[in-house]
Short mmCIF file of C-alpha atoms in Angstrom, two decimals:
data_model
loop_
_atom_site.label_atom_id
_atom_site.label_comp_id
_atom_site.label_asym_id
_atom_site.label_seq_id
_atom_site.Cartn_x
_atom_site.Cartn_y
_atom_site.Cartn_z
CA MET P 1 43.73 7.89 143.64
CA GLN P 2 40.68 9.56 141.52
CA TYR P 3 40.70 10.65 138.61
CA PHE P 4 38.36 13.40 136.40
CA ALA P 5 37.80 13.42 132.44
CA GLY P 6 36.92 16.13 130.28
CA ILE P 7 35.98 15.03 126.78
CA ASP P 8 35.63 17.88 123.96
CA ILE P 9 34.01 16.18 120.94
CA GLY P 10 35.18 18.56 117.86
CA SER P 11 34.21 18.47 114.24
CA THR P 12 37.78 17.01 113.21
CA ALA P 13 39.19 15.71 116.66
CA ILE P 14 38.43 14.90 119.88
CA LYS P 15 40.53 15.78 122.73
CA ILE P 16 40.67 14.17 126.03
CA ALA P 17 42.12 15.57 129.73
CA LEU P 18 42.66 13.85 133.01
CA VAL P 19 42.86 15.85 136.26
CA ASP P 20 43.85 14.54 139.17
CA GLU P 21 42.24 14.94 142.99
CA ASN P 22 44.42 18.61 143.06
CA LYS P 23 43.15 19.55 139.50
CA ASN P 24 46.09 18.97 138.09
CA LEU P 25 46.31 18.20 134.58
CA VAL P 26 48.03 14.55 134.61
CA ALA P 27 47.30 13.12 130.91
CA HIS P 28 45.62 13.90 127.84
CA LYS P 29 44.98 12.88 124.26
CA ILE P 30 44.21 14.16 120.59
CA SER P 31 42.77 12.11 118.26
CA ALA P 32 41.35 12.33 114.93
CA SER P 33 37.26 11.98 115.04
CA GLY P 34 36.58 10.77 112.00
CA SER P 35 32.72 9.32 110.80
CA MET P 36 31.90 7.95 114.29
CA PHE P 37 32.17 10.59 117.16
CA TYR P 38 30.98 8.57 119.81
CA LYS P 39 32.97 4.84 119.09
CA TYR P 40 36.28 7.03 118.59
CA ALA P 41 35.59 8.71 121.37
CA LYS P 42 35.11 5.87 123.99
CA GLN P 43 38.18 4.15 122.34
CA SER P 44 40.40 7.04 123.07
CA LEU P 45 39.84 7.63 126.54
CA SER P 46 40.13 3.63 127.20
CA GLU P 47 43.69 4.16 125.19
CA LEU P 48 44.48 7.09 127.36
CA LEU P 49 43.76 5.53 130.52
CA ARG P 50 46.09 2.28 129.69
CA GLU P 51 48.55 4.38 128.45
CA TYR P 52 48.91 5.94 131.98
CA ASN P 53 47.91 2.53 133.93
CA ILE P 54 44.81 4.45 135.07
CA ASP P 55 42.13 1.72 136.30
CA GLU P 56 38.80 2.36 134.38
CA SER P 57 37.13 2.42 138.47
CA ASP P 58 39.15 5.27 139.16
CA LEU P 59 37.71 7.67 137.00
CA VAL P 60 34.94 8.85 138.96
CA TYR P 61 33.29 11.75 136.75
CA THR P 62 33.34 12.41 133.32
CA VAL P 63 31.89 15.83 131.59
CA ALA P 64 31.65 15.94 127.62
CA THR P 65 31.77 18.83 125.62
CA GLY P 66 32.22 20.28 122.16
CA TYR P 67 30.18 19.73 119.02
CA GLY P 68 29.23 16.03 119.86
CA ARG P 69 28.85 15.95 123.36
CA LYS P 70 25.64 14.47 123.56
CA LEU P 71 26.65 11.64 121.69
CA PHE P 72 29.15 10.50 124.44
CA LYS P 73 26.41 8.65 126.43
CA GLU P 74 28.72 7.58 129.39
CA ALA P 75 29.48 11.29 130.59
CA ASP P 76 28.06 12.43 133.80
CA GLU P 77 26.92 15.65 132.47
CA ASN P 78 28.09 17.48 129.71
CA ILE P 79 28.56 21.58 129.14
CA SER P 80 28.88 24.00 125.86
CA GLU P 81 32.48 24.52 124.77
CA ILE P 82 32.40 28.06 125.96
CA THR P 83 32.02 27.39 129.74
CA ALA P 84 34.52 24.74 129.13
CA ASN P 85 36.95 26.81 127.17
CA ALA P 86 36.77 29.99 129.99
CA LEU P 87 37.69 27.39 133.02
CA GLY P 88 40.40 25.67 131.03
CA ALA P 89 42.15 28.95 129.93
CA ARG P 90 42.18 30.39 132.96
CA ALA P 91 43.37 27.35 134.93
CA ALA P 92 46.32 27.02 132.22
CA ALA P 93 47.13 30.59 132.59
CA LYS P 94 46.29 30.86 136.49
CA ASP P 95 50.66 30.97 136.99
CA LYS P 96 51.06 33.90 134.57
CA CYS P 97 47.98 36.50 134.11
CA GLU P 98 44.67 36.53 134.73
CA ILE P 99 42.87 35.93 131.12
CA LYS P 100 40.15 38.25 130.20
CA THR P 101 39.89 37.78 126.89
CA ILE P 102 40.00 34.36 124.56
CA ILE P 103 40.56 33.69 121.26
CA ASN P 104 39.98 30.09 120.05
CA ILE P 105 40.12 28.79 116.35
CA GLY P 106 38.75 25.33 115.75
CA GLY P 107 38.80 23.34 113.26
CA GLN P 108 35.31 24.24 111.73
CA ASP P 109 34.46 27.63 113.69
CA SER P 110 36.61 30.65 115.79
CA LYS P 111 35.41 32.38 118.59
CA ALA P 112 35.86 35.08 120.78
CA ILE P 113 35.05 34.92 124.45
CA SER P 114 35.22 38.18 127.13
CA LEU P 115 35.60 37.22 130.90
CA ASP P 116 35.14 39.30 133.94
CA SER P 117 37.51 39.32 136.72
CA GLU P 118 36.09 36.34 138.36
CA GLY P 119 36.18 34.28 135.41
CA ASN P 120 32.68 34.50 134.11
CA VAL P 121 31.79 34.71 130.46
CA VAL P 122 30.25 37.83 129.78
CA ASN P 123 29.84 37.99 125.90
CA PHE P 124 31.13 35.79 123.08
CA ALA P 125 31.07 35.71 119.19
CA MET P 126 31.42 33.16 116.62
CA ASN P 127 32.96 33.44 112.99
CA ASP P 128 29.83 32.96 110.30
CA ARG P 129 29.22 30.31 108.85
CA CYS P 130 32.08 30.20 106.29
CA ALA P 131 34.87 28.07 106.91
CA ALA P 132 37.62 31.14 106.03
CA GLY P 133 39.68 32.02 109.32
CA THR P 134 39.19 28.24 110.96
CA GLY P 135 41.39 25.49 111.12
CA LYS P 136 39.86 23.47 108.05
CA PHE P 137 40.84 26.92 106.18
CA LEU P 138 44.42 26.81 106.80
CA ASP P 139 44.58 22.81 105.85
CA VAL P 140 43.00 23.63 102.62
CA VAL P 141 45.56 26.36 102.05
CA ALA P 142 48.74 23.97 102.94
CA MET P 143 47.30 21.64 100.56
CA ASN P 144 47.23 24.19 97.68
CA LEU P 145 50.29 25.23 98.10
CA GLU P 146 51.85 21.47 98.56
CA LEU P 147 52.94 22.04 102.38
CA GLU P 148 52.11 20.33 105.38
CA VAL P 149 50.16 22.29 107.43
CA ASP P 150 52.94 22.55 110.33
CA GLU P 151 55.32 24.38 107.42
CA LEU P 152 52.84 27.12 107.53
CA GLY P 153 54.43 29.28 110.45
CA GLU P 154 58.08 28.54 108.94
CA TYR P 155 57.00 30.12 105.76
CA HIS P 156 55.88 32.71 107.22
CA PHE P 157 58.79 34.46 108.77
CA LYS P 158 60.61 33.38 105.36
CA SER P 159 58.50 36.09 103.43
CA LYS P 160 60.48 38.99 101.96
CA GLY P 161 58.16 41.33 101.14
CA THR P 162 54.77 42.98 101.97
CA PRO P 163 52.22 40.06 103.06
CA LEU P 164 49.84 39.67 99.80
CA ALA P 165 46.21 40.68 100.64
CA ILE P 166 43.78 37.65 100.71
CA ASN P 167 40.36 39.88 99.79
CA SER P 168 37.72 37.09 99.72
CA THR P 169 35.58 36.17 102.74
CA CYS P 170 34.69 33.02 101.64
CA ALA P 171 36.68 30.11 102.13
CA VAL P 172 35.71 28.88 98.40
CA PHE P 173 36.46 32.22 96.87
CA ALA P 174 39.82 32.57 98.99
CA GLU P 175 40.97 28.98 97.93
CA SER P 176 40.54 30.61 93.98
CA GLU P 177 42.37 33.95 94.97
CA ILE P 178 45.07 31.91 96.87
CA ILE P 179 45.65 29.45 93.29
CA GLY P 180 45.37 32.79 91.11
CA LEU P 181 48.39 34.26 93.07
CA LEU P 182 50.09 31.27 92.43
CA GLY P 183 49.58 31.55 88.82
CA ASN P 184 51.08 34.88 88.94
CA ASP P 185 54.54 33.88 90.06
CA ASN P 186 53.83 35.28 93.72
CA SER P 187 55.93 33.27 96.20
CA VAL P 188 54.52 30.47 98.49
CA GLU P 189 56.12 32.68 101.29
CA ASP P 190 54.29 35.75 100.68
CA ILE P 191 50.92 33.74 99.92
CA VAL P 192 51.06 32.25 103.51
CA ALA P 193 51.94 35.24 105.05
CA GLY P 194 49.06 36.96 103.72
CA VAL P 195 46.52 34.39 104.53
CA HIS P 196 47.60 34.75 108.08
CA TYR P 197 47.13 38.48 107.90
CA SER P 198 44.11 37.37 106.72
CA ILE P 199 42.87 35.42 109.47
CA ALA P 200 44.27 37.82 112.13
CA LYS P 201 42.42 40.68 110.02
CA ARG P 202 38.78 38.61 110.74
CA ILE P 203 39.84 37.50 114.45
CA ILE P 204 40.77 41.11 115.52
CA LYS P 205 36.97 41.83 114.09
CA LEU P 206 35.76 38.99 116.28
CA VAL P 207 37.49 40.08 119.41
CA LYS P 208 35.86 43.81 118.91
CA ARG P 209 32.97 42.52 119.07
CA VAL P 210 33.02 41.40 122.67
CA GLY P 211 35.73 43.98 123.34
CA ILE P 212 39.49 43.65 123.70
CA LYS P 213 40.76 43.51 127.07
CA GLU P 214 44.24 42.22 128.90
CA ASN P 215 45.06 39.61 128.89
CA ILE P 216 44.72 37.65 125.45
CA TYR P 217 44.86 33.85 125.32
CA PHE P 218 44.81 31.92 122.05
CA ASP P 219 43.91 28.15 121.82
CA GLY P 220 43.03 25.89 119.51
CA GLY P 221 45.16 23.78 116.94
CA PRO P 222 46.04 27.03 114.89
CA ALA P 223 47.69 28.48 118.16
CA LEU P 224 50.69 25.95 117.17
CA ASN P 225 51.44 28.47 114.50
CA GLU P 226 53.91 30.41 115.19
CA GLY P 227 53.43 32.78 111.89
CA LEU P 228 49.92 33.14 112.59
CA VAL P 229 50.32 34.19 116.35
CA ASN P 230 52.82 36.70 115.08
CA ALA P 231 50.30 38.16 112.55
CA ILE P 232 47.56 38.34 115.14
CA GLU P 233 49.64 39.85 117.79
CA ASN P 234 51.06 42.69 115.13
CA GLU P 235 47.40 43.52 113.98
CA LEU P 236 46.17 43.82 117.81
CA GLY P 237 50.12 45.53 118.78
CA LYS P 238 49.61 43.28 121.50
CA GLU P 239 51.38 40.41 123.24
CA ILE P 240 48.67 36.70 123.32
CA PHE P 241 49.60 34.25 125.88
CA ILE P 242 49.76 30.74 124.05
CA PRO P 243 49.34 27.66 127.13
CA GLU P 244 51.63 24.94 126.63
CA PHE P 245 49.04 22.36 125.01
CA PRO P 246 46.52 25.27 123.42
CA GLN P 247 44.57 22.47 121.32
CA ILE P 248 43.19 20.95 124.73
CA THR P 249 42.18 23.63 126.75
CA THR P 250 38.25 23.02 126.60
CA SER P 251 38.78 19.54 127.43
CA TYR P 252 41.12 20.89 130.19
CA GLY P 253 37.81 22.64 131.56
CA ALA P 254 35.31 20.07 131.15
CA ALA P 255 37.79 17.84 133.44
CA ILE P 256 38.00 20.45 136.06
CA LEU P 257 34.44 20.95 135.97
CA ALA P 258 33.92 17.21 136.36
CA HIS P 259 36.37 17.52 139.64
CA GLU P 260 34.43 20.73 140.74
CA SER P 261 30.84 18.83 139.99
CA TYR P 262 32.10 15.20 141.71
CA GLU P 263 32.91 17.38 145.24
CA TYR P 264 29.57 19.19 144.64
CA GLU P 265 27.27 16.43 144.61
CA ASN P 266 29.25 14.36 147.40
CA LYS P 267 28.79 17.22 149.74
CA ALA P 268 25.28 17.37 149.30
CA ARG P 269 25.02 13.56 149.98
#
């Protein structure tokens, strides 16, 4: 059996996906990027192959993507995360619906991608340089509220009042605003809900720049936060599709492209 790898080297996490000869997702792994992207990406790939008893010689083509994609020297090619994200989203949702709009929230940025009926990227938009509205911002919020980031979704649904407004457009000022809300005896639950709605409003503005089209797909680690999903759906007034493994969509797309590139090169010989 031959296997094809997609490696997404992001600023906070390395995501690896393997597909088989039928483009089925057979394995994946998520690990921290740390400070040495190349070393940890190579180490994570070796660990994944060992965990699934896959011989390295059966891995016949690798595509790297993401922030550190050019650092992975063993990759046969590399592609932008926009293209890989689109490929992965369409494949992950193929049995459910035809994806036309993608929302991606990563560790350091957020994106909105618009696709045509063939799955081609027709437009995309990214957040500004500020970290507000990214996964990193949620990490900082959780730390200030003395919560684990995995607890934010649970606290969102415990909110009894109107979600508090977080008006600052900068992560640093927003952090100060949250500390001020805590000092004024607002509940942690209402602050968490306010943060989620603040991020949701930012995301909606981003999506409007590329055009909101059915069906809408949400990926990246924050897509596991049910409170944030709830806030985005309420702001959009639409249901959004969350894949089973939202963190690995982009690496899955890179693995699919690895399969296609390998087939194309071998047919050309």
